[in-house]
Amino acid sequence: MNTRMCISLTFVVLLVVIPVLGEELTKIYGSVPKNGVNKVTLDNSHNEKEAVVVFKELNWPIPFAVYVSPKETGVLSLPSKSYQVYYTLGFGWNDAEKRFISQPEYFMLGNVLNAGGDGTVHEEKGDTYTYVVGTYVDPVDNLTKYVTDETGQPEWTWAENTIMLSADSPDPVVPIDALDFPLT
């Protein structure tokens, strides 16, 4: 194989496996959010099987899905919305059929994931700053003086969640039929 073909092949392979959000995560389906402040860890570190995790936003028909390699963990940044989370475990993901070729298992989290309110919630407050609210002329010094006020940045919150991708997950997990999986 010549050098040019090797470089081209390497480039194509990199385009396929470059992660979307997180080192081990690759987009499988849909539009994966890129601007959320909440962190959701997808823990597949206890599995020999590959995982595909589907997030279906409540009241929105279009889900998105990401792939997590066996024995790996990945992190997503999600907006503060509520999601029903599904996942499938297996071997040999077939992207065209949107299913695993060998030993597929299908699950749904028993609880809805509120990305901004579940898990560990962090509250952040910015520093205070001073701003000018008016001016006046000081009659003693005949200088213009400024009237200021101090205020703080508004507080904002974000949350960290972990989803164990296993039938033995500590989260309530419901086994589902392949036909109930949102990508099939």
GROMACS .gro file of C-alpha atoms in nm:
model
  184
    1MET     CA    1   0.000   0.000   0.000
    2ASN     CA    2   0.149   0.334  -0.094
    3THR     CA    3   0.195   0.620   0.151
    4ARG     CA    4  -0.078   0.838   0.005
    5MET     CA    5  -0.336   0.561   0.039
    6CYS     CA    6  -0.228   0.494   0.400
    7ILE     CA    7  -0.265   0.862   0.490
    8SER     CA    8  -0.608   0.878   0.322
    9LEU     CA    9  -0.724   0.563   0.499
   10THR     CA   10  -0.597   0.694   0.833
   11PHE     CA   11  -0.779   1.024   0.780
   12VAL     CA   12  -1.108   0.845   0.698
   13VAL     CA   13  -1.075   0.621   1.005
   14LEU     CA   14  -1.009   0.925   1.225
   15LEU     CA   15  -1.321   1.099   1.092
   16VAL     CA   16  -1.527   0.795   1.188
   17VAL     CA   17  -1.387   0.752   1.539
   18ILE     CA   18  -1.324   1.110   1.649
   19PRO     CA   19  -1.548   1.161   1.950
   20VAL     CA   20  -1.822   1.423   1.963
   21LEU     CA   21  -1.826   1.498   2.336
   22GLY     CA   22  -1.584   1.316   2.560
   23GLU     CA   23  -1.298   1.089   2.479
   24GLU     CA   24  -1.492   0.765   2.445
   25LEU     CA   25  -1.822   0.895   2.308
   26THR     CA   26  -1.910   0.895   1.941
   27LYS     CA   27  -2.231   1.028   1.791
   28ILE     CA   28  -2.453   0.751   1.660
   29TYR     CA   29  -2.779   0.926   1.586
   30GLY     CA   30  -2.942   1.268   1.608
   31SER     CA   31  -2.811   1.605   1.713
   32VAL     CA   32  -2.602   1.572   2.030
   33PRO     CA   33  -2.617   1.890   2.243
   34LYS     CA   34  -2.288   2.076   2.269
   35ASN     CA   35  -2.380   2.372   2.489
   36GLY     CA   36  -2.522   2.222   2.809
   37VAL     CA   37  -2.375   2.307   3.149
   38ASN     CA   38  -2.473   1.980   3.317
   39LYS     CA   39  -2.232   1.685   3.311
   40VAL     CA   40  -2.365   1.331   3.264
   41THR     CA   41  -2.113   1.049   3.296
   42LEU     CA   42  -2.195   0.731   3.103
   43ASP     CA   43  -2.013   0.452   3.288
   44ASN     CA   44  -1.960   0.139   3.081
   45SER     CA   45  -1.642   0.046   3.271
   46HIS     CA   46  -1.790  -0.276   3.414
   47ASN     CA   47  -1.898  -0.420   3.078
   48GLU     CA   48  -1.725  -0.631   2.818
   49LYS     CA   49  -2.002  -0.524   2.581
   50GLU     CA   50  -2.031  -0.205   2.379
   51ALA     CA   51  -2.309   0.039   2.469
   52VAL     CA   52  -2.531   0.279   2.278
   53VAL     CA   53  -2.719   0.528   2.495
   54VAL     CA   54  -3.028   0.710   2.367
   55PHE     CA   55  -3.155   1.033   2.524
   56LYS     CA   56  -3.514   1.119   2.437
   57GLU     CA   57  -3.613   1.466   2.555
   58LEU     CA   58  -3.961   1.475   2.703
   59ASN     CA   59  -4.214   1.640   2.467
   60TRP     CA   60  -3.967   1.626   2.177
   61PRO     CA   61  -3.991   1.343   1.923
   62ILE     CA   62  -3.630   1.330   1.802
   63PRO     CA   63  -3.382   1.146   2.028
   64PHE     CA   64  -3.004   1.144   2.005
   65ALA     CA   65  -2.765   0.855   2.070
   66VAL     CA   66  -2.398   0.810   2.157
   67TYR     CA   67  -2.167   0.508   2.158
   68VAL     CA   68  -1.954   0.405   2.459
   69SER     CA   69  -1.674   0.151   2.414
   70PRO     CA   70  -1.643  -0.154   2.641
   71LYS     CA   71  -1.464  -0.089   2.974
   72GLU     CA   72  -1.480   0.288   2.913
   73THR     CA   73  -1.650   0.596   3.055
   74GLY     CA   74  -1.757   0.911   2.870
   75VAL     CA   75  -1.903   1.250   2.963
   76LEU     CA   76  -2.179   1.449   2.793
   77SER     CA   77  -2.271   1.814   2.849
   78LEU     CA   78  -2.650   1.843   2.854
   79PRO     CA   79  -2.889   2.138   2.882
   80SER     CA   80  -3.120   2.153   3.184
   81LYS     CA   81  -3.397   1.944   3.036
   82SER     CA   82  -3.564   1.614   3.122
   83TYR     CA   83  -3.478   1.299   2.930
   84GLN     CA   84  -3.598   0.941   2.916
   85VAL     CA   85  -3.278   0.738   2.883
   86TYR     CA   86  -3.254   0.407   2.698
   87TYR     CA   87  -2.947   0.196   2.635
   88THR     CA   88  -2.850  -0.121   2.459
   89LEU     CA   89  -2.552  -0.346   2.525
   90GLY     CA   90  -2.402  -0.591   2.278
   91PHE     CA   91  -2.125  -0.666   2.031
   92GLY     CA   92  -2.071  -0.529   1.680
   93TRP     CA   93  -2.285  -0.217   1.638
   94ASN     CA   94  -2.447  -0.205   1.295
   95ASP     CA   95  -2.503   0.163   1.220
   96ALA     CA   96  -2.728   0.099   0.920
   97GLU     CA   97  -2.969  -0.122   1.119
   98LYS     CA   98  -2.916   0.074   1.444
   99ARG     CA   99  -2.867  -0.239   1.652
  100PHE     CA  100  -2.599  -0.476   1.782
  101ILE     CA  101  -2.530  -0.784   1.572
  102SER     CA  102  -2.453  -1.014   1.865
  103GLN     CA  103  -2.601  -1.060   2.215
  104PRO     CA  104  -2.812  -0.741   2.230
  105GLU     CA  105  -2.978  -0.639   2.556
  106TYR     CA  106  -3.216  -0.343   2.583
  107PHE     CA  107  -3.287  -0.129   2.889
  108MET     CA  108  -3.466   0.187   2.993
  109LEU     CA  109  -3.394   0.389   3.308
  110GLY     CA  110  -3.690   0.357   3.544
  111ASN     CA  111  -3.672   0.726   3.631
  112VAL     CA  112  -3.667   1.030   3.403
  113LEU     CA  113  -3.328   1.205   3.408
  114ASN     CA  114  -3.356   1.574   3.497
  115ALA     CA  115  -3.012   1.681   3.376
  116GLY     CA  116  -3.014   2.007   3.575
  117GLY     CA  117  -3.167   1.882   3.900
  118ASP     CA  118  -3.068   1.520   3.960
  119GLY     CA  119  -2.734   1.397   4.091
  120THR     CA  120  -2.494   1.638   4.258
  121VAL     CA  121  -2.617   1.995   4.211
  122HIS     CA  122  -2.355   2.271   4.221
  123GLU     CA  123  -2.441   2.634   4.287
  124GLU     CA  124  -2.206   2.895   4.147
  125LYS     CA  125  -2.205   3.264   4.229
  126GLY     CA  126  -1.993   3.519   4.047
  127ASP     CA  127  -1.788   3.795   4.206
  128THR     CA  128  -1.948   4.126   4.296
  129TYR     CA  129  -1.884   4.420   4.070
  130THR     CA  130  -1.935   4.794   4.095
  131TYR     CA  131  -2.123   4.997   3.839
  132VAL     CA  132  -2.196   5.369   3.803
  133VAL     CA  133  -2.554   5.475   3.869
  134GLY     CA  134  -2.507   5.851   3.848
  135THR     CA  135  -2.276   6.152   3.875
  136TYR     CA  136  -2.273   6.480   4.066
  137VAL     CA  137  -2.042   6.780   4.102
  138ASP     CA  138  -1.884   6.812   4.448
  139PRO     CA  139  -1.922   7.183   4.545
  140VAL     CA  140  -1.610   7.173   4.769
  141ASP     CA  141  -1.364   7.033   4.513
  142ASN     CA  142  -1.563   7.135   4.205
  143LEU     CA  143  -1.500   6.784   4.071
  144THR     CA  144  -1.740   6.540   3.910
  145LYS     CA  145  -1.799   6.244   4.141
  146TYR     CA  146  -1.959   5.911   4.061
  147VAL     CA  147  -2.238   5.738   4.248
  148THR     CA  148  -2.180   5.364   4.241
  149ASP     CA  149  -2.361   5.052   4.346
  150GLU     CA  150  -2.236   4.698   4.400
  151THR     CA  151  -2.408   4.389   4.277
  152GLY     CA  152  -2.322   4.025   4.230
  153GLN     CA  153  -2.348   3.802   3.929
  154PRO     CA  154  -2.665   3.597   3.936
  155GLU     CA  155  -2.631   3.250   4.081
  156TRP     CA  156  -2.648   2.959   3.842
  157THR     CA  157  -2.665   2.590   3.907
  158TRP     CA  158  -2.547   2.284   3.723
  159ALA     CA  159  -2.554   1.916   3.804
  160GLU     CA  160  -2.337   1.608   3.772
  161ASN     CA  161  -2.502   1.272   3.707
  162THR     CA  162  -2.368   0.922   3.650
  163ILE     CA  163  -2.552   0.653   3.457
  164MET     CA  164  -2.421   0.299   3.511
  165LEU     CA  165  -2.467   0.104   3.189
  166SER     CA  166  -2.530  -0.236   3.337
  167ALA     CA  167  -2.819  -0.467   3.418
  168ASP     CA  168  -2.685  -0.451   3.777
  169SER     CA  169  -2.707  -0.071   3.787
  170PRO     CA  170  -2.791   0.094   4.121
  171ASP     CA  171  -3.042   0.311   3.929
  172PRO     CA  172  -3.381   0.154   3.859
  173VAL     CA  173  -3.345  -0.017   3.521
  174VAL     CA  174  -3.626  -0.178   3.322
  175PRO     CA  175  -3.544  -0.443   3.058
  176ILE     CA  176  -3.736  -0.364   2.739
  177ASP     CA  177  -3.809  -0.538   2.411
  178ALA     CA  178  -3.601  -0.450   2.105
  179LEU     CA  179  -3.913  -0.304   1.942
  180ASP     CA  180  -3.948  -0.055   2.230
  181PHE     CA  181  -3.594   0.078   2.177
  182PRO     CA  182  -3.622   0.426   2.017
  183LEU     CA  183  -3.374   0.363   1.734
  184THR     CA  184  -3.533   0.047   1.595
   0.00000   0.00000   0.00000
